[in-house]
CSV table of C-alpha atoms in Angstrom, one decimal:
chain,number,residue,atom,x,y,z
A,15,UNK,CA,-81.0,-192.4,18.9
A,16,UNK,CA,-77.4,-191.7,19.4
A,17,UNK,CA,-78.1,-188.8,21.5
A,18,UNK,CA,-80.5,-189.8,24.4
A,19,UNK,CA,-81.5,-186.9,27.0
A,20,UNK,CA,-82.9,-187.9,30.2
A,21,UNK,CA,-86.4,-186.2,29.6
A,22,UNK,CA,-86.6,-188.4,26.5
A,23,UNK,CA,-86.4,-191.4,28.7
A,24,UNK,CA,-88.2,-190.5,31.4
A,25,UNK,CA,-91.1,-190.0,28.8
A,26,UNK,CA,-90.5,-193.1,26.7
A,27,UNK,CA,-93.3,-195.5,26.8
A,28,UNK,CA,-90.8,-198.5,26.3
A,29,UNK,CA,-88.7,-197.3,29.0
A,30,UNK,CA,-91.6,-197.1,31.5
A,31,UNK,CA,-92.7,-200.7,30.6
A,32,UNK,CA,-89.2,-201.7,31.5
A,33,UNK,CA,-89.4,-199.7,34.7
A,34,UNK,CA,-92.7,-201.3,35.8
A,35,UNK,CA,-91.7,-204.6,35.2
A,36,UNK,CA,-88.3,-204.2,37.3
A,37,UNK,CA,-90.6,-202.7,39.9
A,38,UNK,CA,-92.8,-205.6,40.0
A,39,UNK,CA,-90.1,-208.0,39.9
A,40,UNK,CA,-88.2,-206.4,42.8
A,41,UNK,CA,-91.9,-206.2,44.9
A,42,UNK,CA,-92.2,-209.9,44.3
A,43,UNK,CA,-88.9,-211.1,45.2
A,44,UNK,CA,-89.2,-209.0,48.2
A,45,UNK,CA,-92.7,-210.4,49.6
A,46,UNK,CA,-91.6,-213.7,48.4
A,47,UNK,CA,-88.8,-213.5,50.9
A,48,UNK,CA,-90.9,-212.2,53.7
A,49,UNK,CA,-93.3,-215.1,53.1
A,50,UNK,CA,-91.0,-217.9,52.9
A,51,UNK,CA,-87.5,-217.0,54.7
A,52,UNK,CA,-88.8,-214.0,57.1
A,53,UNK,CA,-85.5,-214.5,59.3
A,54,UNK,CA,-83.2,-213.7,56.4
A,55,UNK,CA,-85.5,-211.0,55.0
A,56,UNK,CA,-85.4,-209.3,58.7
A,57,UNK,CA,-81.2,-209.7,58.5
A,58,UNK,CA,-81.6,-207.2,55.4
A,59,UNK,CA,-84.4,-205.0,56.3
A,60,UNK,CA,-82.2,-202.1,58.3
A,61,UNK,CA,-80.3,-201.8,54.9
A,62,UNK,CA,-83.0,-201.9,52.6
A,63,UNK,CA,-85.9,-199.9,54.3
A,64,UNK,CA,-85.0,-196.6,53.4
A,65,UNK,CA,-85.2,-197.4,49.8
A,66,UNK,CA,-88.3,-199.6,50.2
A,67,UNK,CA,-90.1,-196.8,51.8
A,68,UNK,CA,-88.8,-194.3,49.3
A,69,UNK,CA,-90.4,-196.4,46.5
A,70,UNK,CA,-93.8,-196.7,48.4
A,71,UNK,CA,-94.1,-192.9,48.6
A,72,UNK,CA,-92.9,-192.6,44.9
A,73,UNK,CA,-94.9,-195.4,43.1
A,74,UNK,CA,-98.2,-196.4,44.2
A,75,UNK,CA,-98.2,-199.7,42.6
A,76,UNK,CA,-94.9,-200.8,44.5
A,77,UNK,CA,-96.4,-199.4,47.8
A,78,UNK,CA,-99.7,-201.5,47.1
A,79,UNK,CA,-97.4,-204.8,46.7
A,80,UNK,CA,-95.3,-203.9,49.4
A,81,UNK,CA,-97.6,-202.4,52.3
A,82,UNK,CA,-98.2,-205.7,54.0
A,83,UNK,CA,-94.3,-206.4,54.2
A,84,UNK,CA,-92.8,-203.3,55.4
A,85,UNK,CA,-91.2,-204.1,58.8
A,86,UNK,CA,-91.1,-202.0,61.8
A,87,UNK,CA,-88.4,-202.6,64.6
A,88,UNK,CA,-90.0,-202.4,68.1
A,89,UNK,CA,-88.2,-201.3,71.3
A,90,UNK,CA,-87.1,-205.0,72.2
A,91,UNK,CA,-85.3,-205.3,68.7
A,92,UNK,CA,-88.2,-207.5,67.0
A,93,UNK,CA,-89.6,-206.9,63.7
A,94,UNK,CA,-93.3,-206.7,63.0
A,95,UNK,CA,-95.3,-205.2,60.1
A,96,UNK,CA,-98.0,-203.0,60.6
A,97,UNK,CA,-100.7,-205.3,60.8
A,98,UNK,CA,-99.3,-207.7,63.3
A,99,UNK,CA,-98.6,-204.5,65.7
A,100,UNK,CA,-102.2,-203.6,65.5
A,101,UNK,CA,-103.5,-207.0,66.1
A,102,UNK,CA,-101.4,-207.1,69.0
A,103,UNK,CA,-102.7,-203.8,70.4
A,104,UNK,CA,-106.4,-205.2,70.3
A,105,UNK,CA,-108.0,-205.8,74.0
A,106,UNK,CA,-108.9,-209.3,75.2
A,107,UNK,CA,-112.1,-210.6,74.3
A,108,UNK,CA,-113.8,-209.5,77.7
A,109,UNK,CA,-112.3,-205.8,76.8
A,110,UNK,CA,-113.3,-206.0,73.0
A,111,UNK,CA,-116.9,-206.4,73.8
A,112,UNK,CA,-117.0,-203.5,76.3
A,113,UNK,CA,-115.1,-201.1,73.8
A,114,UNK,CA,-117.7,-202.3,71.1
A,115,UNK,CA,-120.5,-201.3,73.3
A,116,UNK,CA,-118.9,-198.1,74.1
A,117,UNK,CA,-118.1,-197.4,70.4
A,118,UNK,CA,-122.0,-198.1,69.4
A,119,UNK,CA,-123.0,-195.8,72.2
A,120,UNK,CA,-120.6,-193.0,71.2
A,121,UNK,CA,-121.5,-193.3,67.5
A,122,UNK,CA,-123.7,-190.3,67.4
A,123,UNK,CA,-123.3,-187.5,69.2
A,124,UNK,CA,-126.1,-184.8,69.2
A,125,UNK,CA,-127.4,-186.5,66.1
A,126,UNK,CA,-124.3,-186.3,64.3
A,127,UNK,CA,-122.1,-189.0,63.5
A,128,UNK,CA,-118.8,-189.1,65.5
A,129,UNK,CA,-115.1,-189.6,64.2
A,130,UNK,CA,-114.2,-193.0,64.0
A,131,UNK,CA,-111.6,-193.5,66.8
A,132,UNK,CA,-107.9,-194.1,65.6
A,133,UNK,CA,-105.1,-196.5,66.7
A,134,UNK,CA,-101.8,-194.7,67.9
A,135,UNK,CA,-98.6,-196.0,66.9
A,136,UNK,CA,-96.1,-194.6,69.2
A,137,UNK,CA,-92.3,-194.4,67.8
A,138,UNK,CA,-88.9,-193.2,68.7
A,139,UNK,CA,-86.4,-191.4,66.7
A,140,UNK,CA,-83.4,-192.1,69.0
A,141,UNK,CA,-83.2,-194.4,71.8
A,142,UNK,CA,-80.6,-192.6,74.1
A,143,UNK,CA,-82.1,-189.1,73.7
A,144,UNK,CA,-85.5,-190.5,74.5
A,145,UNK,CA,-84.7,-192.9,77.2
A,146,UNK,CA,-86.5,-191.1,79.7
A,147,UNK,CA,-89.8,-191.7,77.9
A,148,UNK,CA,-89.0,-195.3,76.8
A,149,UNK,CA,-88.3,-196.0,80.7
A,150,UNK,CA,-92.0,-194.6,81.3
A,151,UNK,CA,-93.5,-196.9,78.6
A,152,UNK,CA,-91.6,-199.7,79.7
A,153,UNK,CA,-92.9,-199.3,83.2
A,154,UNK,CA,-96.7,-199.0,81.8
A,155,UNK,CA,-95.7,-202.3,79.5
A,156,UNK,CA,-96.0,-200.3,76.5
A,157,UNK,CA,-94.3,-200.8,73.3
A,158,UNK,CA,-93.2,-198.6,70.1
A,159,UNK,CA,-91.4,-199.0,67.0
A,160,UNK,CA,-88.2,-197.4,66.2
A,161,UNK,CA,-88.1,-194.9,63.3
A,162,UNK,CA,-84.7,-193.2,63.0
A,163,UNK,CA,-84.3,-192.6,59.2
A,164,UNK,CA,-85.1,-189.3,57.5
A,165,UNK,CA,-87.1,-191.0,55.3
A,166,UNK,CA,-89.3,-191.9,58.2
A,167,UNK,CA,-91.3,-188.6,58.6
A,168,UNK,CA,-92.7,-188.4,55.3
A,169,UNK,CA,-93.4,-192.2,55.2
A,170,UNK,CA,-95.3,-192.2,58.4
A,171,UNK,CA,-97.5,-189.3,56.8
A,172,UNK,CA,-98.1,-191.4,53.6
A,173,UNK,CA,-99.0,-194.4,55.7
A,174,UNK,CA,-101.5,-192.2,57.5
A,175,UNK,CA,-103.1,-190.8,54.4
A,176,UNK,CA,-103.6,-194.3,53.3
A,177,UNK,CA,-104.9,-195.5,56.7
A,178,UNK,CA,-107.3,-193.4,58.0
A,179,UNK,CA,-107.8,-195.5,61.4
A,180,UNK,CA,-104.1,-195.2,62.1
A,181,UNK,CA,-102.1,-192.4,63.6
A,182,UNK,CA,-98.3,-192.1,64.4
A,183,UNK,CA,-97.0,-190.3,67.6
A,184,UNK,CA,-93.7,-189.9,69.1
A,185,UNK,CA,-93.6,-190.7,72.4
A,186,UNK,CA,-92.6,-187.5,73.8
A,187,UNK,CA,-95.5,-185.8,71.9
A,188,UNK,CA,-98.0,-186.1,75.1
A,189,UNK,CA,-98.3,-188.1,78.4
A,190,UNK,CA,-100.3,-191.0,77.9
A,191,UNK,CA,-103.3,-191.7,80.2
A,192,UNK,CA,-101.7,-194.8,81.4
A,193,UNK,CA,-98.8,-193.0,82.7
A,194,UNK,CA,-101.0,-190.8,85.1
A,195,UNK,CA,-103.2,-190.7,87.7
A,196,UNK,CA,-107.2,-190.1,87.0
A,197,UNK,CA,-107.4,-186.6,88.2
A,198,UNK,CA,-109.5,-183.8,86.3
A,199,UNK,CA,-107.9,-180.4,85.1
A,200,UNK,CA,-110.1,-178.5,87.5
A,201,UNK,CA,-108.7,-180.5,90.4
A,202,UNK,CA,-105.5,-179.5,89.5
A,203,UNK,CA,-106.1,-176.1,88.3
A,204,UNK,CA,-104.8,-174.2,91.5
A,205,UNK,CA,-101.3,-175.9,91.2
A,206,UNK,CA,-101.2,-175.3,87.3
A,207,UNK,CA,-102.1,-171.5,87.9
A,208,UNK,CA,-99.5,-171.4,90.8
A,209,UNK,CA,-96.6,-173.2,88.9
A,210,UNK,CA,-97.4,-171.4,85.9
A,211,UNK,CA,-97.0,-168.1,87.3
A,212,UNK,CA,-93.8,-169.2,89.2
A,213,UNK,CA,-91.8,-170.9,86.3
A,214,UNK,CA,-92.7,-168.1,83.8
A,215,UNK,CA,-91.2,-165.5,86.6
A,216,UNK,CA,-88.1,-167.7,87.1
A,217,UNK,CA,-87.5,-168.4,83.4
A,218,UNK,CA,-88.5,-164.8,82.5
A,219,UNK,CA,-90.9,-166.3,79.6
A,220,UNK,CA,-94.3,-164.9,79.8
A,221,UNK,CA,-95.3,-167.6,76.7
A,222,UNK,CA,-94.2,-170.7,78.7
A,223,UNK,CA,-96.7,-173.2,78.3
A,224,UNK,CA,-97.2,-175.3,81.7
A,225,UNK,CA,-99.1,-178.5,82.5
A,226,UNK,CA,-99.5,-179.9,85.7
A,227,UNK,CA,-100.0,-183.9,86.0
A,228,UNK,CA,-99.9,-186.5,88.6
A,229,UNK,CA,-97.5,-189.0,87.0
A,230,UNK,CA,-97.3,-192.4,88.5
A,231,UNK,CA,-93.7,-192.3,88.6
A,232,UNK,CA,-92.7,-190.0,91.3
A,233,UNK,CA,-89.5,-189.9,90.7
A,234,UNK,CA,-90.1,-187.9,87.3
A,235,UNK,CA,-90.0,-184.3,88.2
A,236,UNK,CA,-90.2,-182.4,84.8
A,237,UNK,CA,-90.3,-183.3,81.2
A,238,UNK,CA,-91.2,-181.3,77.9
A,239,UNK,CA,-93.7,-182.3,75.2
A,240,UNK,CA,-94.1,-181.2,71.6
A,241,UNK,CA,-97.2,-181.9,69.5
A,242,UNK,CA,-96.6,-184.0,67.0
A,243,UNK,CA,-97.8,-181.7,64.2
A,244,UNK,CA,-95.7,-179.3,65.4
A,245,UNK,CA,-92.6,-181.3,65.5
A,246,UNK,CA,-93.5,-182.7,62.2
A,247,UNK,CA,-93.5,-179.1,60.7
A,248,UNK,CA,-90.0,-178.2,62.7
A,249,UNK,CA,-88.4,-181.6,60.6
A,250,UNK,CA,-89.8,-180.4,57.3
A,251,UNK,CA,-88.2,-177.0,57.7
A,252,UNK,CA,-84.9,-178.2,58.9
A,253,UNK,CA,-85.1,-180.5,55.7
A,254,UNK,CA,-85.9,-177.6,53.5
A,255,UNK,CA,-83.2,-175.6,55.2
A,256,UNK,CA,-86.0,-173.0,56.3
A,257,UNK,CA,-84.4,-172.3,59.5
A,258,UNK,CA,-85.3,-169.1,61.4
A,259,UNK,CA,-88.9,-169.3,60.6
A,260,UNK,CA,-91.4,-169.9,63.4
A,261,UNK,CA,-93.1,-173.0,63.3
A,262,UNK,CA,-96.4,-171.5,65.1
A,263,UNK,CA,-97.1,-169.6,62.2
A,264,UNK,CA,-98.2,-172.7,60.3
A,265,UNK,CA,-100.4,-173.8,63.2
A,266,UNK,CA,-99.9,-175.8,66.2
A,267,UNK,CA,-98.8,-175.7,69.9
A,268,UNK,CA,-95.2,-175.3,70.6
A,269,UNK,CA,-93.2,-177.1,73.5
A,270,UNK,CA,-95.1,-177.7,77.0
A,271,UNK,CA,-93.5,-178.0,80.3
A,272,UNK,CA,-95.2,-181.0,82.0
A,273,UNK,CA,-94.5,-181.0,86.0
A,274,UNK,CA,-95.5,-183.8,87.9
A,275,UNK,CA,-97.4,-182.8,91.2
A,276,UNK,CA,-96.3,-186.0,92.8
A,277,UNK,CA,-92.7,-185.2,92.7
A,278,UNK,CA,-91.1,-183.8,95.9
A,279,UNK,CA,-89.2,-181.0,93.9
A,280,UNK,CA,-92.4,-179.6,92.3
A,281,UNK,CA,-94.1,-179.9,95.8
A,282,UNK,CA,-91.1,-177.7,97.3
A,283,UNK,CA,-91.9,-175.2,94.5
A,284,UNK,CA,-95.6,-175.2,95.0
A,285,UNK,CA,-95.1,-175.4,99.2
A,286,UNK,CA,-92.1,-172.3,99.3
A,287,UNK,CA,-93.6,-169.9,96.5
A,288,UNK,CA,-91.5,-167.2,95.8
A,289,UNK,CA,-88.6,-168.4,98.6
A,290,UNK,CA,-84.9,-168.3,98.3
A,291,UNK,CA,-84.4,-171.1,96.0
A,292,UNK,CA,-87.5,-171.1,93.9
A,293,UNK,CA,-86.2,-169.5,90.9
A,294,UNK,CA,-82.8,-171.8,91.0
A,295,UNK,CA,-85.0,-175.1,91.4
A,296,UNK,CA,-87.4,-173.9,88.5
A,297,UNK,CA,-84.3,-173.2,86.2
A,298,UNK,CA,-82.9,-176.7,86.8
A,299,UNK,CA,-86.3,-178.3,86.3
A,300,UNK,CA,-86.6,-176.7,83.3
A,301,UNK,CA,-83.3,-177.6,82.1
A,302,UNK,CA,-83.6,-181.3,83.3
A,303,UNK,CA,-86.7,-181.3,80.9
A,304,UNK,CA,-85.1,-179.9,78.2
A,305,UNK,CA,-81.8,-182.3,78.5
A,306,UNK,CA,-84.3,-185.5,78.6
A,307,UNK,CA,-86.1,-184.0,75.4
A,308,UNK,CA,-83.1,-182.9,73.5
A,309,UNK,CA,-80.4,-180.7,74.3
A,310,UNK,CA,-79.5,-177.2,75.7
A,311,UNK,CA,-78.5,-174.3,73.9
A,312,UNK,CA,-74.9,-173.3,74.9
A,313,UNK,CA,-76.0,-170.6,77.0
A,314,UNK,CA,-78.2,-172.8,79.0
A,315,UNK,CA,-76.0,-175.5,79.2
A,316,UNK,CA,-73.3,-173.0,80.9
A,317,UNK,CA,-76.2,-171.7,83.4
A,318,UNK,CA,-77.3,-175.6,84.0
A,319,UNK,CA,-73.6,-176.8,84.8
A,320,UNK,CA,-73.0,-173.6,87.3
A,321,UNK,CA,-76.2,-173.7,88.8
A,322,UNK,CA,-75.5,-177.6,89.2
A,323,UNK,CA,-72.2,-176.9,91.2
A,324,UNK,CA,-73.9,-174.4,93.1
A,325,UNK,CA,-76.7,-176.9,94.3
A,326,UNK,CA,-74.2,-179.6,95.0
A,327,UNK,CA,-71.9,-177.0,97.1
A,328,UNK,CA,-75.3,-175.8,99.1
A,329,UNK,CA,-75.8,-179.6,100.1
A,330,UNK,CA,-72.1,-180.3,100.8
A,331,UNK,CA,-72.0,-177.2,103.5
A,332,UNK,CA,-75.0,-179.0,105.3
């Protein structure tokens, strides 16, 4: 027909066949290049990856053909497929036997089947902004992948839906076990209660969530974590311009201030209680954690700069 509408083309069977054929040819070409010319494929990947990921979300057949050839760049700039990444995370033979025995022992809890453990793939979205967390990961010889495109948030949710044994988690969503000493929450309960009261009063925030850990790196005083579920919800709200809405209404925890009990500044706050400089140090530790996690509001940035100058003057007068 001379007059062709978009809806008519979308519902036309012949056009659908053409679309399926083109999709297949593109997937075959890309997968073939990955198999036979991986080096060249990696050179193109950064430019074409958003379109490949979008295609995987929108077209199930395309996703099936391309899933094994989707690449992820790690912190060292090396490219890897998801299967290659998961294979690299597997423990050595001796450790594997122990893990299998533990898994069998834990298969049932109170007569009920226990949910199968998931492999966590850690990722970063901004290598500069999340540099403190990246350094902590490197100290523990851990790796992560870089996911910096807008499409990555829905794409990893799509991958998790297709792979029930895999979950993605941004490196600042929590403090991994390898970064902290083995101490129970009960042992740190006294410090947690005391620091929570002090920081809530200093920051005038009764809802502030505070967690105390004994981190192996004594130079890290404080950090902010945000649960993966809550962060994804916030990202989705930003994407759909749902500003002003409270993410907690959808469930999930908010930001948590993590304090390192091994750090001298945190120990100072504990030892001096409501001393002369306690409030000042509490605010400084909180702002430093926010800076490492993202950025400060204009009001907090103004206070942070003024407070930093005041602390430097105190040191200069000694």
